[in-house]
Every structure is written in C-alpha cells, then in structure tokens.
Amino acid sequence: MSVLDGLGAALAAGAVEVVDLTTPLSPRTPVLRLPEPFANTVGLSTTPVSRYDEAGPAWAWNDLHVGEHAGTHLDAPVHWITGRGGRSVDRIEPARLVGPAAVVDVTAQAAADADFLLEPEHLEAWEDEHGRLPRNCWVLLRTGWAARGDDPERFLNADEHGLHAPGPSVAAAEWLAAHPHVSGFGVETVGIDAGIAGGFDPPFPAHHHLLGADKYGLTSLRGLDRLPVLGAQLVVAPLPVVGGTGSPARVLALVERTAQEPEA
C-alpha cells in the first residue's frame, strides 16, 4: 500500500481526523480596525445574483465583496514593507502551505493578562520539552482567544488605548523569523501581532520580521484545543489571488487518533 493509499484508508476509517481550524466567514466576522488616519479593509458582504428566480431559475449564486485580510486569512510577505520584494499569495510554493503543526499553549497566561507577550524563553522551553521544531512547520499560538470569536467586541477587545490581545514580543518575532524550520506562524486573534504591538520598536514586529523573512501568517484560527502539541499536519488553502497581499483561507489539520479515542 502506498503512503497516499494508507492516508486515504486512515481517513475513511476515522483513524485520521480532519479538524477544521477556520472561523466561519460572515458579515459579523471581526476584522482588524486601525485608528485614524489609517485606512481599513472591509469584512464580508454579499450581493445576490440569482436565487432560483427569473435571473436564474435553476441556480443560486452571489457576488462577494471581501478584504484580503478578513476572517481566517493568510498574510503573504508582500503584505508588509519588509517583504515588499517577496511573494504574493499566488506565488507561495504549495509545499510551504502543508506541514507539521507545533502548538504552543499559553492559554493560562493569556487568561490572566490580555496583553500577554510570547517570549523566546517560551519557545525555547517548548523545544526543550518536545524537541526541535520540525522542518517546514507552522507554529500555532494557542491562547484561548477563539472562545471570544462569536462576540466581535470581546474578540477585538479594544478600549481608548487600542486593542488588547496576546501575541509575540519583538524578541519572539525575531526568534521565529530566524528559525530555519518555521514556515509560518498562526494565531487565534485578529492579527499575528499582539494588540499593543503598534507601540513596539519596530511596530508590529511579527509582520515586520516574519513577512520580511519569507514566513507566513495565519489569523483567527479556531479549534487549536483539538490538536496535539505535535503530530498534526496542517493544510492551508488560500485563494491564489494574483498579486494578492493575502487571502481568506480554509485551514485544516490532519490529526491521527489514538486507539483509545472514540470516533465522534
């Protein structure tokens, strides 16, 4: 039996589960809001073309109006000035979009402090416990923030000082960008940077360092609590928008069940 035949059989038997990590995209899905004078992107809106009516008696379809960076989405290097000479979303090699997931769990710290910052020592402690990050991996930061996803105000968590949400420090962003095995960095929050990262030096260091190093970002993930710390395979499926700085994406994880786990 070939490797792919074995995978197909495992999927059919339920030995490998497909976990959807994507936030459903609707007009209520929270989208990042920048302060004036900066321009903001749009969320999702739809315009009906036909719905089993005179305009199309046997079919229904809609026109979509949506920003590249709405909902669960991928950030391509050209999204940031440090990556402006790099890849647009259509030019990302497909092999970079499939790879092992490494889950770094800081839910307790984020529950105690909405402005919690991931530091290099957290990542080094992860490697001390679980081994070196695997090649071509996606580091996924589990913060528990996905539980806020159905309440836009709680999810964005903004006050007069701006957004408050966990994310990497400048040093952690540098660490991730320099790690040769990291393909991308994914979060449950609205962006790959901490809510207060606009005041860092450089501002928004995850964008600055990761996208400038040909690494990719994933935002608004859900279901990270259903993944093992290590062992899942991530499949990231953005639209190959020509010249796109990013794209809404469906993000799936392949998770091998243990013999003790019952089927859903």
PDB file of C-alpha atoms in Angstrom:
ATOM      1  CA  MET A   1       0.000   0.000   0.000  1.00  0.00           C
ATOM      2  CA  SER A   2       1.366   3.431  -0.953  1.00  0.00           C
ATOM      3  CA  VAL A   3       1.662   6.258   1.540  1.00  0.00           C
ATOM      4  CA  LEU A   4      -1.298   8.060  -0.036  1.00  0.00           C
ATOM      5  CA  ASP A   5      -3.365   4.878  -0.150  1.00  0.00           C
ATOM      6  CA  GLY A   6      -2.645   4.422   3.536  1.00  0.00           C
ATOM      7  CA  LEU A   7      -3.694   8.003   4.269  1.00  0.00           C
ATOM      8  CA  GLY A   8      -6.901   7.546   2.310  1.00  0.00           C
ATOM      9  CA  ALA A   9      -7.698   4.356   4.193  1.00  0.00           C
ATOM     10  CA  ALA A  10      -6.962   6.035   7.536  1.00  0.00           C
ATOM     11  CA  LEU A  11      -9.250   8.947   6.666  1.00  0.00           C
ATOM     12  CA  ALA A  12     -12.032   6.601   5.577  1.00  0.00           C
ATOM     13  CA  ALA A  13     -11.692   4.540   8.755  1.00  0.00           C
ATOM     14  CA  GLY A  14     -11.577   7.585  11.014  1.00  0.00           C
ATOM     15  CA  ALA A  15      -8.047   6.814  12.175  1.00  0.00           C
ATOM     16  CA  VAL A  16      -7.087  10.248  10.877  1.00  0.00           C
ATOM     17  CA  GLU A  17      -9.492  13.071  11.696  1.00  0.00           C
ATOM     18  CA  VAL A  18      -9.812  16.255   9.627  1.00  0.00           C
ATOM     19  CA  VAL A  19     -10.137  19.184  12.065  1.00  0.00           C
ATOM     20  CA  ASP A  20     -11.372  22.484  10.649  1.00  0.00           C
ATOM     21  CA  LEU A  21      -9.474  25.393  12.217  1.00  0.00           C
ATOM     22  CA  THR A  22     -11.328  28.063  10.225  1.00  0.00           C
ATOM     23  CA  THR A  23     -13.605  30.773  11.586  1.00  0.00           C
ATOM     24  CA  PRO A  24     -16.828  30.846   9.507  1.00  0.00           C
ATOM     25  CA  LEU A  25     -16.804  33.990   7.358  1.00  0.00           C
ATOM     26  CA  SER A  26     -19.894  36.188   7.597  1.00  0.00           C
ATOM     27  CA  PRO A  27     -20.697  39.914   7.758  1.00  0.00           C
ATOM     28  CA  ARG A  28     -20.307  39.625  11.566  1.00  0.00           C
ATOM     29  CA  THR A  29     -16.829  38.117  11.470  1.00  0.00           C
ATOM     30  CA  PRO A  30     -14.484  40.553  13.289  1.00  0.00           C
ATOM     31  CA  VAL A  31     -11.966  42.396  11.126  1.00  0.00           C
ATOM     32  CA  LEU A  32      -8.982  44.425  12.299  1.00  0.00           C
ATOM     33  CA  ARG A  33      -9.724  48.114  12.860  1.00  0.00           C
ATOM     34  CA  LEU A  34      -6.856  50.604  12.599  1.00  0.00           C
ATOM     35  CA  PRO A  35      -7.062  54.089  14.154  1.00  0.00           C
ATOM     36  CA  GLU A  36      -7.246  57.244  12.075  1.00  0.00           C
ATOM     37  CA  PRO A  37      -5.706  58.354   9.797  1.00  0.00           C
ATOM     38  CA  PHE A  38      -5.093  54.807   8.508  1.00  0.00           C
ATOM     39  CA  ALA A  39      -7.463  53.177   6.022  1.00  0.00           C
ATOM     40  CA  ASN A  40      -9.257  49.972   6.939  1.00  0.00           C
ATOM     41  CA  THR A  41     -10.160  46.881   4.978  1.00  0.00           C
ATOM     42  CA  VAL A  42     -13.709  45.550   4.685  1.00  0.00           C
ATOM     43  CA  GLY A  43     -15.273  42.389   6.002  1.00  0.00           C
ATOM     44  CA  LEU A  44     -17.615  40.189   4.000  1.00  0.00           C
ATOM     45  CA  SER A  45     -20.720  41.390   2.189  1.00  0.00           C
ATOM     46  CA  THR A  46     -22.709  39.545  -0.462  1.00  0.00           C
ATOM     47  CA  THR A  47     -24.969  40.624  -3.314  1.00  0.00           C
ATOM     48  CA  PRO A  48     -27.385  38.024  -4.740  1.00  0.00           C
ATOM     49  CA  VAL A  49     -27.059  37.378  -8.464  1.00  0.00           C
ATOM     50  CA  SER A  50     -29.924  34.905  -8.674  1.00  0.00           C
ATOM     51  CA  ARG A  51     -31.754  32.507  -6.382  1.00  0.00           C
ATOM     52  CA  TYR A  52     -33.995  30.085  -8.269  1.00  0.00           C
ATOM     53  CA  ASP A  53     -35.842  33.050  -9.813  1.00  0.00           C
ATOM     54  CA  GLU A  54     -36.175  34.874 -13.114  1.00  0.00           C
ATOM     55  CA  ALA A  55     -32.479  35.819 -13.043  1.00  0.00           C
ATOM     56  CA  GLY A  56     -31.530  32.157 -12.706  1.00  0.00           C
ATOM     57  CA  PRO A  57     -34.400  29.688 -12.442  1.00  0.00           C
ATOM     58  CA  ALA A  58     -32.343  26.607 -11.529  1.00  0.00           C
ATOM     59  CA  TRP A  59     -29.394  28.070  -9.668  1.00  0.00           C
ATOM     60  CA  ALA A  60     -28.319  30.385  -6.860  1.00  0.00           C
ATOM     61  CA  TRP A  61     -25.149  32.420  -6.630  1.00  0.00           C
ATOM     62  CA  ASN A  62     -23.809  35.588  -5.048  1.00  0.00           C
ATOM     63  CA  ASP A  63     -21.164  38.204  -5.675  1.00  0.00           C
ATOM     64  CA  LEU A  64     -18.744  38.559  -2.768  1.00  0.00           C
ATOM     65  CA  HIS A  65     -17.094  41.739  -1.541  1.00  0.00           C
ATOM     66  CA  VAL A  66     -14.392  40.920   0.975  1.00  0.00           C
ATOM     67  CA  GLY A  67     -10.987  42.149   2.064  1.00  0.00           C
ATOM     68  CA  GLU A  68      -7.890  40.028   1.586  1.00  0.00           C
ATOM     69  CA  HIS A  69      -7.333  40.085   5.347  1.00  0.00           C
ATOM     70  CA  ALA A  70     -10.820  39.247   6.616  1.00  0.00           C
ATOM     71  CA  GLY A  71     -11.595  36.345   8.938  1.00  0.00           C
ATOM     72  CA  THR A  72      -9.228  33.382   8.959  1.00  0.00           C
ATOM     73  CA  HIS A  73      -6.670  34.517   6.426  1.00  0.00           C
ATOM     74  CA  LEU A  74      -3.086  34.148   5.278  1.00  0.00           C
ATOM     75  CA  ASP A  75      -0.615  37.029   5.289  1.00  0.00           C
ATOM     76  CA  ALA A  76       1.802  36.890   2.344  1.00  0.00           C
ATOM     77  CA  PRO A  77       5.219  38.587   2.509  1.00  0.00           C
ATOM     78  CA  VAL A  78       4.151  41.481   0.231  1.00  0.00           C
ATOM     79  CA  HIS A  79       1.588  42.462   2.870  1.00  0.00           C
ATOM     80  CA  TRP A  80       4.392  44.250   4.756  1.00  0.00           C
ATOM     81  CA  ILE A  81       7.000  46.755   3.675  1.00  0.00           C
ATOM     82  CA  THR A  82       9.819  44.450   4.791  1.00  0.00           C
ATOM     83  CA  GLY A  83       8.513  41.789   2.392  1.00  0.00           C
ATOM     84  CA  ARG A  84       7.510  44.047  -0.496  1.00  0.00           C
ATOM     85  CA  GLY A  85      10.018  42.381  -2.826  1.00  0.00           C
ATOM     86  CA  GLY A  86       8.830  38.913  -1.786  1.00  0.00           C
ATOM     87  CA  ARG A  87       6.000  36.579  -2.643  1.00  0.00           C
ATOM     88  CA  SER A  88       2.401  37.500  -3.286  1.00  0.00           C
ATOM     89  CA  VAL A  89      -0.128  34.900  -2.179  1.00  0.00           C
ATOM     90  CA  ASP A  90      -0.329  33.268  -5.640  1.00  0.00           C
ATOM     91  CA  ARG A  91       3.449  32.777  -5.696  1.00  0.00           C
ATOM     92  CA  ILE A  92       3.745  30.879  -2.418  1.00  0.00           C
ATOM     93  CA  GLU A  93       5.048  27.389  -3.101  1.00  0.00           C
ATOM     94  CA  PRO A  94       2.305  24.826  -2.394  1.00  0.00           C
ATOM     95  CA  ALA A  95       4.712  22.735  -0.329  1.00  0.00           C
ATOM     96  CA  ARG A  96       5.049  25.667   2.090  1.00  0.00           C
ATOM     97  CA  LEU A  97       1.287  25.528   2.728  1.00  0.00           C
ATOM     98  CA  VAL A  98       1.313  21.944   4.027  1.00  0.00           C
ATOM     99  CA  GLY A  99       3.405  20.949   7.009  1.00  0.00           C
ATOM    100  CA  PRO A 100       3.555  19.863  10.639  1.00  0.00           C
ATOM    101  CA  ALA A 101       1.790  21.940  13.292  1.00  0.00           C
ATOM    102  CA  ALA A 102       3.567  22.795  16.539  1.00  0.00           C
ATOM    103  CA  VAL A 103       1.126  24.101  19.168  1.00  0.00           C
ATOM    104  CA  VAL A 104       2.475  26.454  21.823  1.00  0.00           C
ATOM    105  CA  ASP A 105      -0.131  26.688  24.594  1.00  0.00           C
ATOM    106  CA  VAL A 106      -0.219  29.924  26.621  1.00  0.00           C
ATOM    107  CA  THR A 107      -3.930  29.904  27.488  1.00  0.00           C
ATOM    108  CA  ALA A 108      -3.304  30.314  31.216  1.00  0.00           C
ATOM    109  CA  GLN A 109      -1.045  33.325  30.709  1.00  0.00           C
ATOM    110  CA  ALA A 110      -3.443  34.968  28.225  1.00  0.00           C
ATOM    111  CA  ALA A 111      -6.391  34.421  30.587  1.00  0.00           C
ATOM    112  CA  ALA A 112      -4.503  36.263  33.316  1.00  0.00           C
ATOM    113  CA  ASP A 113      -3.243  39.071  31.057  1.00  0.00           C
ATOM    114  CA  ALA A 114      -4.860  40.046  27.747  1.00  0.00           C
ATOM    115  CA  ASP A 115      -1.612  41.811  26.798  1.00  0.00           C
ATOM    116  CA  PHE A 116       0.497  38.705  27.431  1.00  0.00           C
ATOM    117  CA  LEU A 117       3.594  38.527  25.227  1.00  0.00           C
ATOM    118  CA  LEU A 118       5.168  35.341  23.943  1.00  0.00           C
ATOM    119  CA  GLU A 119       8.920  35.475  24.578  1.00  0.00           C
ATOM    120  CA  PRO A 120      11.852  33.434  23.236  1.00  0.00           C
ATOM    121  CA  GLU A 121      12.082  31.589  26.552  1.00  0.00           C
ATOM    122  CA  HIS A 122       8.588  30.174  25.999  1.00  0.00           C
ATOM    123  CA  LEU A 123       9.638  28.873  22.591  1.00  0.00           C
ATOM    124  CA  GLU A 124      12.940  27.545  23.901  1.00  0.00           C
ATOM    125  CA  ALA A 125      11.118  25.776  26.746  1.00  0.00           C
ATOM    126  CA  TRP A 126       8.814  24.193  24.143  1.00  0.00           C
ATOM    127  CA  GLU A 127      11.837  22.860  22.232  1.00  0.00           C
ATOM    128  CA  ASP A 128      13.458  21.648  25.447  1.00  0.00           C
ATOM    129  CA  GLU A 129      10.330  19.590  26.189  1.00  0.00           C
ATOM    130  CA  HIS A 130       9.282  18.438  22.716  1.00  0.00           C
ATOM    131  CA  GLY A 131      12.438  18.603  20.626  1.00  0.00           C
ATOM    132  CA  ARG A 132      13.468  20.931  17.838  1.00  0.00           C
ATOM    133  CA  LEU A 133      10.647  22.352  15.767  1.00  0.00           C
ATOM    134  CA  PRO A 134      10.111  20.107  12.727  1.00  0.00           C
ATOM    135  CA  ARG A 135      11.049  21.253   9.246  1.00  0.00           C
ATOM    136  CA  ASN A 136       8.524  23.340   7.304  1.00  0.00           C
ATOM    137  CA  CYS A 137       6.353  23.676  10.405  1.00  0.00           C
ATOM    138  CA  TRP A 138       3.627  26.099  11.376  1.00  0.00           C
ATOM    139  CA  VAL A 139       3.938  27.386  14.939  1.00  0.00           C
ATOM    140  CA  LEU A 140       0.390  27.838  16.260  1.00  0.00           C
ATOM    141  CA  LEU A 141      -0.091  30.012  19.338  1.00  0.00           C
ATOM    142  CA  ARG A 142      -2.971  28.695  21.436  1.00  0.00           C
ATOM    143  CA  THR A 143      -4.306  31.456  23.704  1.00  0.00           C
ATOM    144  CA  GLY A 144      -7.972  30.531  24.227  1.00  0.00           C
ATOM    145  CA  TRP A 145      -8.920  33.663  22.280  1.00  0.00           C
ATOM    146  CA  ALA A 146     -11.101  31.656  19.879  1.00  0.00           C
ATOM    147  CA  ALA A 147     -13.717  31.398  22.650  1.00  0.00           C
ATOM    148  CA  ARG A 148     -14.371  35.104  22.061  1.00  0.00           C
ATOM    149  CA  GLY A 149     -14.904  34.653  18.310  1.00  0.00           C
ATOM    150  CA  ASP A 150     -18.702  34.909  18.290  1.00  0.00           C
ATOM    151  CA  ASP A 151     -18.630  38.261  20.111  1.00  0.00           C
ATOM    152  CA  PRO A 152     -16.839  40.874  17.959  1.00  0.00           C
ATOM    153  CA  GLU A 153     -16.375  43.316  20.844  1.00  0.00           C
ATOM    154  CA  ARG A 154     -14.806  40.722  23.155  1.00  0.00           C
ATOM    155  CA  PHE A 155     -12.738  39.346  20.308  1.00  0.00           C
ATOM    156  CA  LEU A 156     -11.209  42.691  19.303  1.00  0.00           C
ATOM    157  CA  ASN A 157     -11.046  43.746  22.996  1.00  0.00           C
ATOM    158  CA  ALA A 158     -10.494  47.431  22.264  1.00  0.00           C
ATOM    159  CA  ASP A 159     -10.546  50.438  24.567  1.00  0.00           C
ATOM    160  CA  GLU A 160      -9.405  54.060  24.257  1.00  0.00           C
ATOM    161  CA  HIS A 161      -5.795  52.847  24.175  1.00  0.00           C
ATOM    162  CA  GLY A 162      -6.331  50.370  21.323  1.00  0.00           C
ATOM    163  CA  LEU A 163      -6.604  46.596  21.064  1.00  0.00           C
ATOM    164  CA  HIS A 164      -5.622  44.205  23.836  1.00  0.00           C
ATOM    165  CA  ALA A 165      -4.774  40.675  22.708  1.00  0.00           C
ATOM    166  CA  PRO A 166      -1.816  38.343  23.238  1.00  0.00           C
ATOM    167  CA  GLY A 167       0.978  37.941  20.722  1.00  0.00           C
ATOM    168  CA  PRO A 168       4.743  37.747  20.280  1.00  0.00           C
ATOM    169  CA  SER A 169       7.243  40.224  21.662  1.00  0.00           C
ATOM    170  CA  VAL A 170       9.841  41.791  19.384  1.00  0.00           C
ATOM    171  CA  ALA A 171      12.371  39.189  20.510  1.00  0.00           C
ATOM    172  CA  ALA A 172       9.971  36.287  19.908  1.00  0.00           C
ATOM    173  CA  ALA A 173       9.132  37.585  16.431  1.00  0.00           C
ATOM    174  CA  GLU A 174      12.847  37.736  15.664  1.00  0.00           C
ATOM    175  CA  TRP A 175      13.295  34.206  17.051  1.00  0.00           C
ATOM    176  CA  LEU A 176      10.518  32.784  14.863  1.00  0.00           C
ATOM    177  CA  ALA A 177      11.737  34.632  11.773  1.00  0.00           C
ATOM    178  CA  ALA A 178      15.277  33.345  12.246  1.00  0.00           C
ATOM    179  CA  HIS A 179      14.323  29.713  12.909  1.00  0.00           C
ATOM    180  CA  PRO A 180      15.145  27.745   9.725  1.00  0.00           C
ATOM    181  CA  HIS A 181      12.344  25.204  10.260  1.00  0.00           C
ATOM    182  CA  VAL A 182       9.451  27.690  10.623  1.00  0.00           C
ATOM    183  CA  SER A 183       7.258  28.175   7.556  1.00  0.00           C
ATOM    184  CA  GLY A 184       4.570  30.255   9.246  1.00  0.00           C
ATOM    185  CA  PHE A 185       3.006  31.478  12.469  1.00  0.00           C
ATOM    186  CA  GLY A 186      -0.684  31.145  13.295  1.00  0.00           C
ATOM    187  CA  VAL A 187      -2.849  32.743  15.988  1.00  0.00           C
ATOM    188  CA  GLU A 188      -6.422  32.717  17.277  1.00  0.00           C
ATOM    189  CA  THR A 189      -6.535  36.531  17.413  1.00  0.00           C
ATOM    190  CA  VAL A 190      -7.382  39.038  14.666  1.00  0.00           C
ATOM    191  CA  GLY A 191      -3.727  39.538  13.671  1.00  0.00           C
ATOM    192  CA  ILE A 192      -0.363  37.858  14.120  1.00  0.00           C
ATOM    193  CA  ASP A 193       0.867  40.697  16.341  1.00  0.00           C
ATOM    194  CA  ALA A 194      -0.108  41.499  19.910  1.00  0.00           C
ATOM    195  CA  GLY A 195      -2.821  44.097  20.317  1.00  0.00           C
ATOM    196  CA  ILE A 196      -0.358  46.637  21.742  1.00  0.00           C
ATOM    197  CA  ALA A 197       2.328  45.915  19.131  1.00  0.00           C
ATOM    198  CA  GLY A 198       1.820  49.221  17.323  1.00  0.00           C
ATOM    199  CA  GLY A 199       3.880  50.806  20.091  1.00  0.00           C
ATOM    200  CA  PHE A 200       6.806  48.385  19.774  1.00  0.00           C
ATOM    201  CA  ASP A 201      10.133  49.038  18.016  1.00  0.00           C
ATOM    202  CA  PRO A 202       9.700  48.100  15.248  1.00  0.00           C
ATOM    203  CA  PRO A 203       5.910  48.434  15.248  1.00  0.00           C
ATOM    204  CA  PHE A 204       4.087  45.160  14.600  1.00  0.00           C
ATOM    205  CA  PRO A 205       7.237  43.027  14.854  1.00  0.00           C
ATOM    206  CA  ALA A 206       5.591  39.742  13.808  1.00  0.00           C
ATOM    207  CA  HIS A 207       4.636  41.317  10.494  1.00  0.00           C
ATOM    208  CA  HIS A 208       7.978  43.111  10.239  1.00  0.00           C
ATOM    209  CA  HIS A 209      10.246  40.153  10.945  1.00  0.00           C
ATOM    210  CA  LEU A 210       8.253  37.126   9.748  1.00  0.00           C
ATOM    211  CA  LEU A 211       6.965  38.509   6.455  1.00  0.00           C
ATOM    212  CA  GLY A 212      10.339  40.081   5.797  1.00  0.00           C
ATOM    213  CA  ALA A 213      11.916  36.624   6.174  1.00  0.00           C
ATOM    214  CA  ASP A 214       9.509  34.873   3.747  1.00  0.00           C
ATOM    215  CA  LYS A 215       7.465  33.371   6.572  1.00  0.00           C
ATOM    216  CA  TYR A 216       3.648  33.469   6.501  1.00  0.00           C
ATOM    217  CA  GLY A 217       0.945  34.434   8.953  1.00  0.00           C
ATOM    218  CA  LEU A 218      -2.416  32.853   9.810  1.00  0.00           C
ATOM    219  CA  THR A 219      -5.068  34.577  11.883  1.00  0.00           C
ATOM    220  CA  SER A 220      -8.445  33.948  13.530  1.00  0.00           C
ATOM    221  CA  LEU A 221      -7.888  30.216  13.953  1.00  0.00           C
ATOM    222  CA  ARG A 222     -10.271  28.038  15.963  1.00  0.00           C
ATOM    223  CA  GLY A 223     -10.078  24.518  17.317  1.00  0.00           C
ATOM    224  CA  LEU A 224      -6.447  24.564  18.402  1.00  0.00           C
ATOM    225  CA  ASP A 225      -7.569  22.803  21.580  1.00  0.00           C
ATOM    226  CA  ARG A 226      -8.361  19.777  19.399  1.00  0.00           C
ATOM    227  CA  LEU A 227      -4.765  19.438  18.210  1.00  0.00           C
ATOM    228  CA  PRO A 228      -1.886  17.612  19.885  1.00  0.00           C
ATOM    229  CA  VAL A 229       1.144  19.662  20.817  1.00  0.00           C
ATOM    230  CA  LEU A 230       2.962  17.966  17.961  1.00  0.00           C
ATOM    231  CA  GLY A 231       1.903  15.423  15.358  1.00  0.00           C
ATOM    232  CA  ALA A 232      -0.862  17.110  13.352  1.00  0.00           C
ATOM    233  CA  GLN A 233      -0.342  18.081   9.732  1.00  0.00           C
ATOM    234  CA  LEU A 234      -1.628  21.496   8.671  1.00  0.00           C
ATOM    235  CA  VAL A 235      -3.179  22.241   5.268  1.00  0.00           C
ATOM    236  CA  VAL A 236      -3.542  25.957   4.458  1.00  0.00           C
ATOM    237  CA  ALA A 237      -5.694  26.790   1.420  1.00  0.00           C
ATOM    238  CA  PRO A 238      -5.758  30.490   0.483  1.00  0.00           C
ATOM    239  CA  LEU A 239      -7.135  31.752  -2.813  1.00  0.00           C
ATOM    240  CA  PRO A 240      -4.227  32.236  -5.257  1.00  0.00           C
ATOM    241  CA  VAL A 241      -5.062  35.902  -5.822  1.00  0.00           C
ATOM    242  CA  VAL A 242      -2.607  37.218  -8.421  1.00  0.00           C
ATOM    243  CA  GLY A 243      -0.529  39.893  -6.740  1.00  0.00           C
ATOM    244  CA  GLY A 244      -2.525  39.420  -3.525  1.00  0.00           C
ATOM    245  CA  THR A 245      -1.119  40.502  -0.189  1.00  0.00           C
ATOM    246  CA  GLY A 246      -3.159  37.783   1.495  1.00  0.00           C
ATOM    247  CA  SER A 247      -6.372  35.820   1.223  1.00  0.00           C
ATOM    248  CA  PRO A 248      -9.165  34.365   3.307  1.00  0.00           C
ATOM    249  CA  ALA A 249      -8.216  30.724   3.786  1.00  0.00           C
ATOM    250  CA  ARG A 250      -9.644  27.376   4.818  1.00  0.00           C
ATOM    251  CA  VAL A 251      -7.255  25.831   7.321  1.00  0.00           C
ATOM    252  CA  LEU A 252      -7.468  22.117   8.065  1.00  0.00           C
ATOM    253  CA  ALA A 253      -5.455  19.846  10.337  1.00  0.00           C
ATOM    254  CA  LEU A 254      -4.991  16.107   9.903  1.00  0.00           C
ATOM    255  CA  VAL A 255      -4.890  14.510  13.358  1.00  0.00           C
ATOM    256  CA  GLU A 256      -4.147  10.853  13.995  1.00  0.00           C
ATOM    257  CA  ARG A 257      -6.448   9.320  16.593  1.00  0.00           C
ATOM    258  CA  THR A 258      -5.023   7.103  19.304  1.00  0.00           C
ATOM    259  CA  ALA A 259      -6.523   3.674  19.794  1.00  0.00           C
ATOM    260  CA  GLN A 260      -8.213   4.900  22.985  1.00  0.00           C
ATOM    261  CA  GLU A 261     -10.037   7.824  21.346  1.00  0.00           C
ATOM    262  CA  PRO A 262     -13.626   7.108  20.308  1.00  0.00           C
ATOM    263  CA  GLU A 263     -14.895   8.284  16.955  1.00  0.00           C
ATOM    264  CA  ALA A 264     -17.075  11.393  17.000  1.00  0.00           C
TER     265      ALA A 264
END
